[in-house]
Amino acid sequence: MPAPGSAPDAFPLAEVRDYHAAFNVARTAMALVDPDGRLLAANSALGSLLGADPARLTACRAADLLGIAADRRLKDSYREVLGGRRDRLRCTRRLKHPDGRALWAEVTVAALRGGTPGALVSVEDVTERRELASRLRHLQMHDPVTRLPNRALFFERLTAALRSPTTGRVGICYLDLDGFKAVNDTLGHAIGDRLLSAVAARLRTVVEHGGHLAARLGGDEFALLVEESEGTEQAVSLAGSVLAALQRPFDLEGHRLAISASVGVVERPAAGTTPTGLMQAADTTLYWAKADGKARWTLFDPERNAHRMTRQALCSTLRQGVERGEFTLEYQPLVALDNGRLRGVEALVRWDHPQFGRLAPNRFIGLAEENGSIVQLGRWVLAESCRRARAWQKDHPDDPIFVSVNVAVRQVWDSDLVTDVATILDETGLPPELLQLELTESAVMGSAGRPLQALHALSEMGVRIAIDDFGTGYSNLSYLSRLPVAALKLDGSFVRGFRSHEHPNAADETIVEALVQLAHRLGLTVTAECVESADQAERLRRIGCDTGQGWFYSRAVAPDGISAILGTSR
């Protein structure tokens, strides 16, 4: 081994002296390394950095001294520099000072120029810089109010967990405080922040045993991440612990606050799961927990989510469906109970959806009412029904049938229904008396102002107004005397009591008989819905019902089916 400060034959003595001269004036820690990785010379700055006499560092292995040997890939690159196959290597290594403190060093290994074997090593202490960056990152990745990890750090950890090949399953508890806005509005944001901080402290207690991550995602929303989930039971148990922890009141600056939380729980295999997909599921499940009554946890349900997705898909394509002509009408006969002749038909809309197939009204009418497309759809149903009824009238002028069309109360509020009806009747040539508009009992009961004026205007025009599902809404019958109603359609729940001849429901029969008598005294006709047997039809006829509707007569059929019935019954 060469003496300290000496150089082997591979290095000309003059060049070594030149490097020594550079070392003596340089403030950067530096060393000269031979092709085998041994230190030939080190300056005083390197000795100070490592807490050792520079002379005693010579002949040491630089890779061991600077922590390079611990990393195989880094060690291979280091050897390439020493062998002249690579110009430079730069890395950051964690070193240990003899006094026990750790330091971070940025190590640069540069091959010597001119074909001289070996390398020049420079070492810079970047401990303060790293600590400053660490503090800045902590501030950047943590919420200043609760000191919990924030949304950015939560998603960083979630993404890393899902990408790790060792992660089997992952779970999330996504929670929102119930009634937190009221605290902010009544007591101020200062108390609100104190409450958030207190909630965060309890969440830390909940997760500390399992080593899970608790984060504040924003506002009053928090999330708990289970990176190595043991199954659904663990996530559900964690959600239960959260609810239990928040049940105890919070005493803040003289205020005793009681709050609760709604928690959405999602637990699934990490493989094939994305952060966005997982959080969308968590957000949906949190919404379910809120909708189900708050102060509870709700577990993600794929079937319920599929229904929600279907609902959203239908809602977003309703208007386009009308424009593309995806809707059709079927008609169910309304038959006179005294002679069995066809008196009218009820128009029932169907949606031939390109993805979900043929859909009944209960799948989309409620959605259409919610997003307002019921106005556009209702106008089309009304026009198509009147056009078809006019065609039947032309074919059978001696005894024409009327068409009954369901109208949503939103059609009265959001459109000029009176003008629409008048225009459609004028365009199709259908007499007003052959059009009947059906409104539900609850919708009629709420009629006032513009809706009430519209109903009177339609009645004066000659259009019949019928109350659908009569008997299921309000028990106050006074509205029958102030509304221009021409017909009642008894809800099928009454008619079901007529199904069994051996065990008739006397109460249902008494109620139906009283309703029929009341309607007739008011000059109204009565239609019984859901008639399914000859016995039901006969008993309803004896009671005095005017018309019946149901599968006993016919299911809803295409227009040609009604034409066939008209052809055989005339």
Coordinates of C-alpha atoms in Angstrom, one line a residue:
M1 CA 0.0 0.0 0.0
P2 CA 1.5 3.4 -0.9
A3 CA 2.3 5.8 1.9
P4 CA -0.2 8.6 2.7
G5 CA -0.1 11.2 0.0
S6 CA 2.1 9.0 -2.4
A7 CA 1.0 8.0 -5.8
P8 CA 1.4 4.7 -7.7
D9 CA 3.2 4.4 -11.0
A10 CA -0.1 4.8 -12.9
F11 CA -0.2 8.5 -11.9
P12 CA 2.6 10.9 -12.9
L13 CA 3.9 12.7 -9.8
A14 CA 3.5 16.1 -11.5
E15 CA -0.2 15.5 -12.1
V16 CA -0.7 14.5 -8.5
R17 CA 1.0 17.6 -7.3
D18 CA -1.2 19.7 -9.6
Y19 CA -4.3 18.1 -7.9
H20 CA -2.8 18.6 -4.5
A21 CA -2.4 22.3 -5.3
A22 CA -6.0 22.4 -6.3
F23 CA -7.2 20.6 -3.2
N24 CA -5.3 23.0 -0.9
V25 CA -7.2 26.1 -2.2
A26 CA -10.6 24.4 -2.9
R27 CA -13.4 24.9 -0.4
T28 CA -15.2 22.0 -1.8
A29 CA -14.4 18.5 -0.4
M30 CA -12.4 16.7 -3.0
A31 CA -10.4 13.5 -3.6
L32 CA -8.4 11.8 -6.2
V33 CA -9.3 8.1 -6.9
D34 CA -7.2 5.6 -8.8
P35 CA -8.7 3.1 -11.3
D36 CA -9.3 0.6 -8.5
G37 CA -11.3 3.0 -6.5
R38 CA -8.7 3.8 -3.8
L39 CA -8.3 7.4 -2.6
L40 CA -4.9 8.7 -3.6
A41 CA -5.3 12.1 -2.1
A42 CA -8.0 14.0 -0.2
N43 CA -8.2 17.7 0.8
S44 CA -8.8 19.2 4.2
A45 CA -12.4 20.1 3.3
L46 CA -13.2 16.4 2.7
G47 CA -11.6 15.5 6.1
S48 CA -13.7 18.2 7.8
L49 CA -16.9 16.9 6.1
L50 CA -16.2 13.3 7.1
G51 CA -14.6 14.1 10.5
A52 CA -11.3 12.5 9.7
D53 CA -7.7 13.3 9.0
P54 CA -7.3 13.7 5.2
A55 CA -4.0 11.8 5.3
R56 CA -5.7 8.8 6.9
L57 CA -8.4 8.7 4.2
T58 CA -5.9 7.8 1.4
A59 CA -5.9 4.2 0.3
C60 CA -9.5 3.8 1.6
R61 CA -12.1 2.6 -0.9
A62 CA -14.1 5.7 -2.0
A63 CA -17.2 3.6 -2.7
D64 CA -17.3 2.4 0.9
L65 CA -16.5 5.8 2.3
L66 CA -19.2 7.6 0.3
G67 CA -21.9 5.0 0.5
I68 CA -21.8 4.1 -3.2
A69 CA -21.0 0.4 -2.6
A70 CA -24.4 -0.2 -0.9
D71 CA -26.3 0.4 -4.2
R72 CA -25.5 -2.2 -6.9
R73 CA -26.6 -0.1 -9.9
L74 CA -24.8 2.9 -8.6
K75 CA -21.7 0.9 -8.0
D76 CA -21.7 -0.4 -11.6
S77 CA -22.0 3.2 -12.9
Y78 CA -19.1 4.2 -10.6
R79 CA -16.9 1.5 -12.0
E80 CA -17.7 2.7 -15.6
V81 CA -16.4 6.2 -14.7
L82 CA -13.2 4.8 -13.1
G83 CA -12.6 2.6 -16.2
G84 CA -13.1 5.6 -18.6
R85 CA -16.3 4.2 -20.1
R86 CA -18.4 7.0 -18.7
D87 CA -17.7 10.7 -18.2
R88 CA -19.5 11.5 -15.0
L89 CA -21.7 10.2 -12.2
R90 CA -23.7 12.3 -9.8
C91 CA -25.7 11.0 -6.8
T92 CA -26.9 11.9 -3.4
R93 CA -25.9 9.7 -0.5
R94 CA -26.7 9.6 3.2
L95 CA -23.5 9.5 5.2
K96 CA -22.9 9.1 8.9
H97 CA -20.5 11.4 10.7
P98 CA -18.2 9.9 13.4
D99 CA -20.1 12.0 16.0
G100 CA -23.3 10.1 15.2
R101 CA -25.2 12.7 13.2
A102 CA -26.4 11.9 9.7
L103 CA -25.6 14.1 6.8
W104 CA -26.6 14.2 3.1
A105 CA -23.9 14.6 0.5
E106 CA -24.1 15.2 -3.2
V107 CA -21.3 13.2 -4.7
T108 CA -19.8 13.9 -8.2
V109 CA -17.4 11.4 -9.7
A110 CA -15.7 12.8 -12.9
A111 CA -13.3 10.8 -15.1
L112 CA -9.8 12.5 -15.5
R113 CA -9.1 14.1 -18.8
G114 CA -6.4 13.3 -21.2
G115 CA -6.7 9.5 -21.0
T116 CA -5.4 9.5 -17.4
P117 CA -7.0 6.6 -15.5
G118 CA -8.9 7.3 -12.3
A119 CA -11.4 10.0 -11.3
L120 CA -11.8 13.2 -9.4
V121 CA -14.4 13.0 -6.6
S122 CA -16.1 16.1 -5.2
V123 CA -18.5 16.0 -2.2
E124 CA -21.0 18.7 -1.2
D125 CA -22.9 18.8 2.1
V126 CA -26.5 19.3 1.1
T127 CA -28.0 18.5 4.5
E128 CA -29.4 22.0 5.2
R129 CA -30.8 22.1 1.7
R130 CA -32.5 18.7 2.1
E131 CA -33.9 19.6 5.5
L132 CA -35.3 22.9 4.0
A133 CA -36.8 21.0 1.1
S134 CA -38.3 18.5 3.5
R135 CA -39.8 21.3 5.6
L136 CA -41.2 23.0 2.5
R137 CA -42.6 19.7 1.3
H138 CA -44.2 19.1 4.7
L139 CA -45.9 22.5 4.5
Q140 CA -46.9 21.8 0.9
M141 CA -48.4 18.4 1.7
H142 CA -50.1 19.1 5.0
D143 CA -53.3 21.0 5.9
P144 CA -52.4 24.1 8.0
V145 CA -55.6 23.9 10.1
T146 CA -55.6 20.3 11.1
R147 CA -52.0 19.4 10.4
L148 CA -53.2 16.3 8.7
P149 CA -51.9 15.2 5.2
N150 CA -53.8 17.1 2.5
R151 CA -55.4 16.1 -0.7
A152 CA -52.1 16.1 -2.6
L153 CA -50.3 13.8 -0.2
F154 CA -53.3 11.5 0.1
F155 CA -53.5 11.0 -3.6
E156 CA -49.7 10.5 -3.8
R157 CA -49.9 7.8 -1.2
L158 CA -53.0 6.2 -2.8
T159 CA -51.3 6.2 -6.2
A160 CA -48.2 4.6 -4.8
A161 CA -50.2 2.0 -3.0
L162 CA -52.1 1.0 -6.2
R163 CA -48.9 0.9 -8.2
S164 CA -47.0 -1.2 -5.7
P165 CA -46.8 -4.9 -6.8
T166 CA -47.0 -5.9 -3.1
T167 CA -50.3 -4.2 -2.4
G168 CA -53.1 -6.8 -2.4
R169 CA -56.2 -4.8 -1.5
V170 CA -56.9 -1.2 -0.6
G171 CA -59.6 0.5 1.4
I172 CA -61.0 4.0 1.8
C173 CA -63.3 5.6 4.3
Y174 CA -64.4 8.9 2.9
L175 CA -66.3 11.0 5.4
D176 CA -68.1 14.3 5.5
L177 CA -69.2 16.1 8.7
D178 CA -73.0 16.4 9.1
G179 CA -74.1 19.9 9.9
F180 CA -70.7 21.5 9.8
K181 CA -71.9 24.5 7.7
A182 CA -74.3 25.4 10.5
V183 CA -71.4 25.7 12.9
N184 CA -69.5 28.0 10.6
D185 CA -72.6 30.1 9.9
T186 CA -73.7 30.5 13.5
L187 CA -70.4 30.5 15.5
G188 CA -67.9 31.7 12.9
H189 CA -65.0 30.2 11.0
A190 CA -62.6 30.4 14.0
I191 CA -64.8 27.9 15.9
G192 CA -65.2 25.9 12.7
D193 CA -61.5 25.6 12.4
R194 CA -61.1 24.6 16.0
L195 CA -63.8 21.9 15.4
L196 CA -61.9 20.6 12.4
S197 CA -58.7 20.4 14.3
A198 CA -60.5 18.5 17.1
V199 CA -62.0 16.1 14.6
A200 CA -58.6 15.6 13.1
A201 CA -57.1 14.7 16.5
R202 CA -59.7 12.0 17.0
L203 CA -59.1 10.6 13.6
R204 CA -55.4 10.4 14.4
T205 CA -56.3 8.3 17.4
V206 CA -58.5 6.0 15.3
V207 CA -55.8 5.3 12.7
E208 CA -52.7 5.3 14.8
H209 CA -53.0 1.7 15.9
G210 CA -53.4 0.3 12.4
G211 CA -50.9 2.7 10.8
H212 CA -53.4 4.0 8.3
L213 CA -53.3 7.4 6.7
A214 CA -55.8 10.1 7.8
A215 CA -56.1 13.2 5.6
R216 CA -58.2 16.3 5.2
L217 CA -59.3 16.5 1.5
G218 CA -60.8 20.0 1.9
G219 CA -63.7 21.7 3.7
D220 CA -65.2 19.2 6.1
E221 CA -64.2 16.2 4.1
F222 CA -61.7 13.7 5.4
A223 CA -60.4 10.3 4.1
L224 CA -58.7 7.3 5.7
L225 CA -56.5 5.1 3.6
V226 CA -55.9 1.5 4.3
E227 CA -53.0 0.6 2.1
E228 CA -52.8 -3.1 2.9
S229 CA -56.4 -3.9 3.6
E230 CA -57.3 -7.3 5.2
G231 CA -60.8 -7.2 3.7
T232 CA -64.1 -5.4 3.8
E233 CA -64.6 -6.1 7.4
Q234 CA -61.5 -4.1 8.3
A235 CA -62.7 -1.1 6.4
V236 CA -66.2 -1.3 7.8
S237 CA -64.7 -1.7 11.3
L238 CA -62.6 1.4 10.8
A239 CA -65.7 3.4 9.7
G240 CA -67.5 2.3 12.8
S241 CA -64.6 3.4 14.9
V242 CA -64.8 6.8 13.2
L243 CA -68.5 7.2 14.0
A244 CA -68.0 6.1 17.6
A245 CA -65.1 8.6 18.0
L246 CA -67.1 11.5 16.8
Q247 CA -70.2 10.7 19.0
R248 CA -68.7 12.4 22.0
P249 CA -69.5 16.1 22.1
F250 CA -66.7 18.7 21.5
D251 CA -66.1 21.4 24.1
L252 CA -64.6 24.4 22.3
E253 CA -64.3 27.9 23.9
G254 CA -67.4 27.5 26.0
H255 CA -69.4 25.8 23.2
R256 CA -70.5 22.2 23.5
L257 CA -70.9 20.9 20.0
A258 CA -72.4 17.6 18.9
I259 CA -71.8 16.5 15.3
S260 CA -71.8 13.3 13.4
A261 CA -70.4 12.1 10.1
S262 CA -71.5 10.2 7.0
V263 CA -68.9 7.7 5.8
G264 CA -68.6 6.1 2.4
V265 CA -66.6 2.8 2.5
V266 CA -64.9 1.3 -0.5
E267 CA -62.7 -1.8 -0.4
R268 CA -61.4 -3.7 -3.4
P269 CA -58.3 -5.4 -5.0
A270 CA -55.6 -2.9 -5.9
A271 CA -55.0 -4.6 -9.3
G272 CA -57.0 -2.9 -12.0
T273 CA -58.0 0.0 -9.7
T274 CA -57.2 3.6 -10.4
P275 CA -57.1 6.5 -7.9
T276 CA -59.8 8.3 -9.9
G277 CA -62.1 5.3 -10.1
L278 CA -61.6 4.5 -6.4
M279 CA -62.4 8.1 -5.3
Q280 CA -65.4 8.3 -7.6
A281 CA -66.8 5.1 -5.9
A282 CA -66.0 6.6 -2.5
D283 CA -67.7 9.9 -3.4
T284 CA -70.8 8.0 -4.6
T285 CA -70.9 5.9 -1.5
L286 CA -70.6 9.0 0.7
Y287 CA -73.6 10.4 -1.1
W288 CA -75.6 7.3 -0.4
A289 CA -74.7 7.6 3.3
K290 CA -76.0 11.1 3.3
A291 CA -79.2 10.2 1.4
D292 CA -79.8 7.2 3.6
G293 CA -80.1 9.4 6.7
K294 CA -76.6 10.6 7.7
A295 CA -74.7 9.7 10.8
R296 CA -73.9 6.3 9.3
W297 CA -71.5 4.4 7.1
T298 CA -72.5 2.9 3.8
L299 CA -70.6 0.2 1.9
F300 CA -70.1 0.5 -1.9
D301 CA -72.7 -1.6 -3.7
P302 CA -71.9 -2.5 -7.3
E303 CA -75.5 -3.1 -8.2
R304 CA -76.7 0.1 -6.7
N305 CA -73.9 1.9 -8.5
A306 CA -74.8 0.3 -11.8
H307 CA -78.4 1.5 -11.3
R308 CA -77.0 5.0 -10.6
M309 CA -74.9 4.9 -13.7
T310 CA -77.8 3.7 -15.8
R311 CA -79.9 6.5 -14.4
Q312 CA -77.3 9.1 -15.3
A313 CA -76.9 7.6 -18.8
L314 CA -80.7 7.8 -19.3
C315 CA -80.9 11.3 -17.9
S316 CA -78.1 12.6 -20.1
T317 CA -79.6 11.1 -23.3
L318 CA -83.3 11.8 -22.9
R319 CA -83.4 15.0 -25.0
Q320 CA -81.3 13.4 -27.8
G321 CA -83.6 10.4 -27.7
V322 CA -86.6 12.5 -28.5
E323 CA -84.8 14.2 -31.3
R324 CA -83.6 10.9 -32.7
G325 CA -87.0 9.4 -32.7
E326 CA -86.2 6.6 -30.2
F327 CA -89.6 6.9 -28.4
T328 CA -92.8 5.0 -29.5
L329 CA -96.3 4.8 -28.2
E330 CA -98.4 1.8 -27.3
Y331 CA -102.1 2.0 -26.4
Q332 CA -104.1 0.1 -23.8
P333 CA -107.9 -0.2 -24.4
L334 CA -110.5 1.4 -22.0
V335 CA -113.6 -0.8 -22.3
A336 CA -117.2 -0.1 -21.4
L337 CA -118.1 -2.4 -18.6
D338 CA -121.8 -2.6 -19.6
N339 CA -121.4 -3.8 -23.2
G340 CA -117.6 -4.6 -23.6
R341 CA -117.2 -2.1 -26.4
L342 CA -113.9 -0.1 -26.9
R343 CA -114.5 3.5 -25.7
G344 CA -111.0 4.8 -25.6
V345 CA -107.3 4.1 -25.2
E346 CA -104.5 5.3 -22.9
A347 CA -101.3 6.3 -24.7
L348 CA -98.2 4.7 -23.0
V349 CA -94.8 5.8 -24.1
R350 CA -91.9 3.4 -24.5
W351 CA -88.2 4.2 -25.1
D352 CA -86.3 2.0 -27.5
H353 CA -82.9 2.8 -26.1
P354 CA -79.9 1.9 -28.2
Q355 CA -78.1 0.5 -25.2
F356 CA -80.7 -0.7 -22.7
G357 CA -83.4 -1.9 -25.0
R358 CA -87.1 -1.1 -24.6
L359 CA -87.8 0.7 -21.4
A360 CA -91.2 1.2 -19.7
P361 CA -92.3 4.7 -18.5
N362 CA -91.3 4.0 -14.9
R363 CA -87.7 3.9 -16.0
F364 CA -87.5 7.4 -17.4
I365 CA -90.5 9.6 -16.8
G366 CA -89.3 10.5 -13.3
L367 CA -85.9 11.5 -14.8
A368 CA -87.6 13.5 -17.5
E369 CA -89.5 15.4 -14.9
E370 CA -86.4 16.1 -12.9
N371 CA -84.3 17.5 -15.8
G372 CA -87.2 19.2 -17.6
S373 CA -87.1 17.1 -20.8
I374 CA -90.7 16.0 -19.9
V375 CA -91.9 19.2 -21.7
Q376 CA -90.3 18.1 -25.0
L377 CA -91.2 14.5 -24.5
G378 CA -94.8 15.3 -23.4
R379 CA -95.3 17.5 -26.4
W380 CA -94.3 14.7 -28.7
V381 CA -96.5 12.2 -27.0
L382 CA -99.5 14.5 -27.2
A383 CA -98.9 15.3 -30.9
E384 CA -98.4 11.6 -31.8
S385 CA -101.4 10.4 -29.8
C386 CA -103.7 13.0 -31.3
R387 CA -102.5 12.2 -34.8
R388 CA -103.2 8.5 -34.2
A389 CA -106.6 9.1 -32.7
R390 CA -107.6 11.3 -35.7
A391 CA -106.6 8.4 -38.0
W392 CA -108.9 6.0 -36.0
Q393 CA -111.7 8.6 -36.1
K394 CA -111.4 8.8 -39.9
D395 CA -111.5 5.0 -40.2
H396 CA -114.5 4.7 -37.8
P397 CA -116.4 8.0 -37.9
D398 CA -119.7 6.6 -36.5
D399 CA -118.3 5.6 -33.1
P400 CA -114.9 7.2 -32.5
I401 CA -112.7 6.5 -29.5
F402 CA -110.9 9.0 -27.4
V403 CA -107.2 9.0 -26.5
S404 CA -106.1 9.5 -22.9
V405 CA -102.6 11.1 -22.4
N406 CA -100.7 11.5 -19.2
V407 CA -99.6 15.0 -18.4
A408 CA -96.9 15.8 -15.7
V409 CA -97.5 18.9 -13.6
R410 CA -94.2 20.3 -14.8
Q411 CA -95.6 20.4 -18.3
V412 CA -98.2 22.9 -17.0
W413 CA -95.6 25.0 -15.2
D414 CA -92.8 24.9 -17.7
S415 CA -94.7 25.2 -21.0
D416 CA -97.8 26.8 -22.4
L417 CA -99.9 23.6 -22.3
V418 CA -103.0 25.3 -23.4
T419 CA -101.4 26.7 -26.5
D420 CA -99.7 23.3 -27.2
V421 CA -102.9 21.4 -27.0
A422 CA -104.8 24.0 -29.2
T423 CA -102.1 23.9 -31.8
I424 CA -101.9 20.1 -31.9
L425 CA -105.7 19.7 -32.1
D426 CA -105.7 22.3 -35.0
E427 CA -102.9 20.6 -36.8
T428 CA -104.3 17.1 -36.5
G429 CA -108.0 17.9 -36.8
L430 CA -108.9 15.9 -33.7
P431 CA -112.0 17.1 -32.0
P432 CA -111.3 18.3 -28.4
E433 CA -113.8 15.8 -26.9
L434 CA -111.7 12.9 -28.2
L435 CA -108.7 14.0 -26.1
Q436 CA -108.5 13.2 -22.4
L437 CA -105.6 14.5 -20.3
E438 CA -104.6 12.5 -17.1
L439 CA -103.0 14.2 -14.1
T440 CA -102.2 12.4 -10.8
E441 CA -104.3 13.2 -7.8
S442 CA -101.3 14.7 -5.9
A443 CA -100.5 17.0 -8.9
V444 CA -104.1 18.1 -9.2
M445 CA -104.3 18.8 -5.5
G446 CA -101.3 21.2 -5.8
S447 CA -103.0 23.1 -8.7
A448 CA -103.2 26.8 -8.1
G449 CA -102.6 29.9 -10.1
R450 CA -101.4 29.1 -13.6
P451 CA -102.0 25.3 -13.4
L452 CA -105.6 25.9 -12.3
Q453 CA -106.1 28.4 -15.0
A454 CA -104.7 26.0 -17.6
L455 CA -107.0 23.2 -16.5
H456 CA -110.1 25.5 -16.8
A457 CA -109.0 26.7 -20.2
L458 CA -108.5 23.2 -21.4
S459 CA -111.9 22.1 -20.1
E460 CA -113.6 25.1 -21.8
M461 CA -111.8 24.1 -25.0
G462 CA -113.7 20.7 -24.7
V463 CA -110.8 18.6 -23.6
R464 CA -111.6 16.1 -20.8
I465 CA -109.6 16.2 -17.6
A466 CA -109.1 12.9 -15.7
I467 CA -107.5 12.2 -12.3
D468 CA -105.2 9.2 -12.5
D469 CA -104.5 6.8 -9.6
F470 CA -107.5 8.3 -7.7
G471 CA -107.6 7.3 -4.0
T472 CA -103.9 7.1 -3.4
G473 CA -103.2 10.7 -2.7
Y474 CA -105.0 13.2 -0.5
S475 CA -108.2 12.3 1.3
N476 CA -109.6 15.8 0.9
L477 CA -112.2 15.5 -1.8
S478 CA -113.2 19.2 -1.9
Y479 CA -111.0 19.8 -4.9
L480 CA -113.4 17.8 -7.0
S481 CA -115.9 20.6 -6.7
R482 CA -113.5 23.4 -7.8
L483 CA -111.6 21.6 -10.6
P484 CA -112.9 21.0 -14.1
V485 CA -112.6 17.2 -13.7
A486 CA -114.6 14.9 -16.0
A487 CA -113.3 11.5 -15.0
L488 CA -111.7 9.5 -12.2
K489 CA -109.4 6.5 -12.7
L490 CA -109.5 4.3 -9.6
D491 CA -106.1 3.1 -8.5
G492 CA -105.5 -0.6 -9.0
S493 CA -104.9 -1.1 -5.3
F494 CA -108.7 -1.0 -4.9
V495 CA -109.4 -3.3 -7.7
R496 CA -107.0 -5.9 -6.4
G497 CA -109.5 -6.5 -3.5
F498 CA -111.9 -7.9 -6.1
R499 CA -109.5 -10.7 -7.2
S500 CA -110.8 -13.6 -5.1
H501 CA -114.4 -14.6 -5.5
E502 CA -114.2 -17.0 -2.6
H503 CA -112.6 -14.4 -0.2
P504 CA -113.7 -11.0 -1.4
N505 CA -112.4 -7.9 0.4
A506 CA -115.7 -6.3 1.6
A507 CA -113.9 -3.1 2.7
D508 CA -112.5 -2.5 -0.8
E509 CA -115.8 -3.2 -2.4
T510 CA -117.6 -0.8 -0.1
I511 CA -115.0 2.0 -0.7
V512 CA -115.2 1.6 -4.5
E513 CA -119.0 1.6 -4.5
A514 CA -119.0 4.8 -2.4
L515 CA -116.4 6.5 -4.7
V516 CA -118.4 5.5 -7.8
Q517 CA -121.6 6.9 -6.3
L518 CA -119.8 10.1 -5.3
A519 CA -118.3 10.5 -8.8
H520 CA -121.6 9.9 -10.5
R521 CA -123.4 12.5 -8.4
L522 CA -120.8 15.0 -9.4
G523 CA -121.3 14.1 -13.1
L524 CA -118.0 12.2 -13.4
T525 CA -117.3 8.9 -15.1
V526 CA -115.2 6.2 -13.4
T527 CA -112.6 3.9 -14.9
A528 CA -111.2 1.0 -12.9
E529 CA -107.6 0.2 -13.5
C530 CA -105.8 -3.2 -13.3
V531 CA -108.8 -5.4 -14.2
E532 CA -107.4 -8.9 -14.6
S533 CA -110.4 -11.3 -14.6
A534 CA -114.0 -11.6 -15.8
D535 CA -115.1 -11.9 -12.2
Q536 CA -113.5 -8.5 -11.3
A537 CA -115.1 -6.9 -14.4
E538 CA -118.5 -8.2 -13.5
R539 CA -118.4 -7.1 -9.9
L540 CA -117.1 -3.6 -11.0
R541 CA -120.0 -3.4 -13.5
R542 CA -122.5 -4.2 -10.8
I543 CA -121.1 -1.5 -8.6
G544 CA -121.5 1.0 -11.4
C545 CA -118.0 1.6 -12.8
D546 CA -118.2 3.0 -16.4
T547 CA -115.1 1.6 -18.0
G548 CA -112.3 -0.9 -17.2
Q549 CA -108.7 -1.1 -18.1
G550 CA -106.3 -4.0 -17.6
W551 CA -104.8 -7.2 -18.9
F552 CA -108.2 -8.9 -18.9
Y553 CA -109.0 -6.8 -21.9
S554 CA -105.6 -6.3 -23.4
R555 CA -102.1 -5.3 -22.6
A556 CA -100.7 -2.1 -24.2
V557 CA -100.4 -2.8 -27.9
A558 CA -99.0 -1.1 -31.0
P559 CA -101.4 1.1 -33.0
D560 CA -102.1 -1.7 -35.4
G561 CA -103.4 -3.7 -32.5
I562 CA -106.0 -1.1 -31.7
S563 CA -106.9 -0.8 -35.4
A564 CA -107.6 -4.6 -35.4
I565 CA -109.8 -4.3 -32.3
L566 CA -111.8 -1.5 -33.9
G567 CA -112.2 -3.6 -37.0
T568 CA -113.6 -6.6 -35.2
S569 CA -115.8 -4.7 -32.7
R570 CA -117.6 -2.5 -35.2

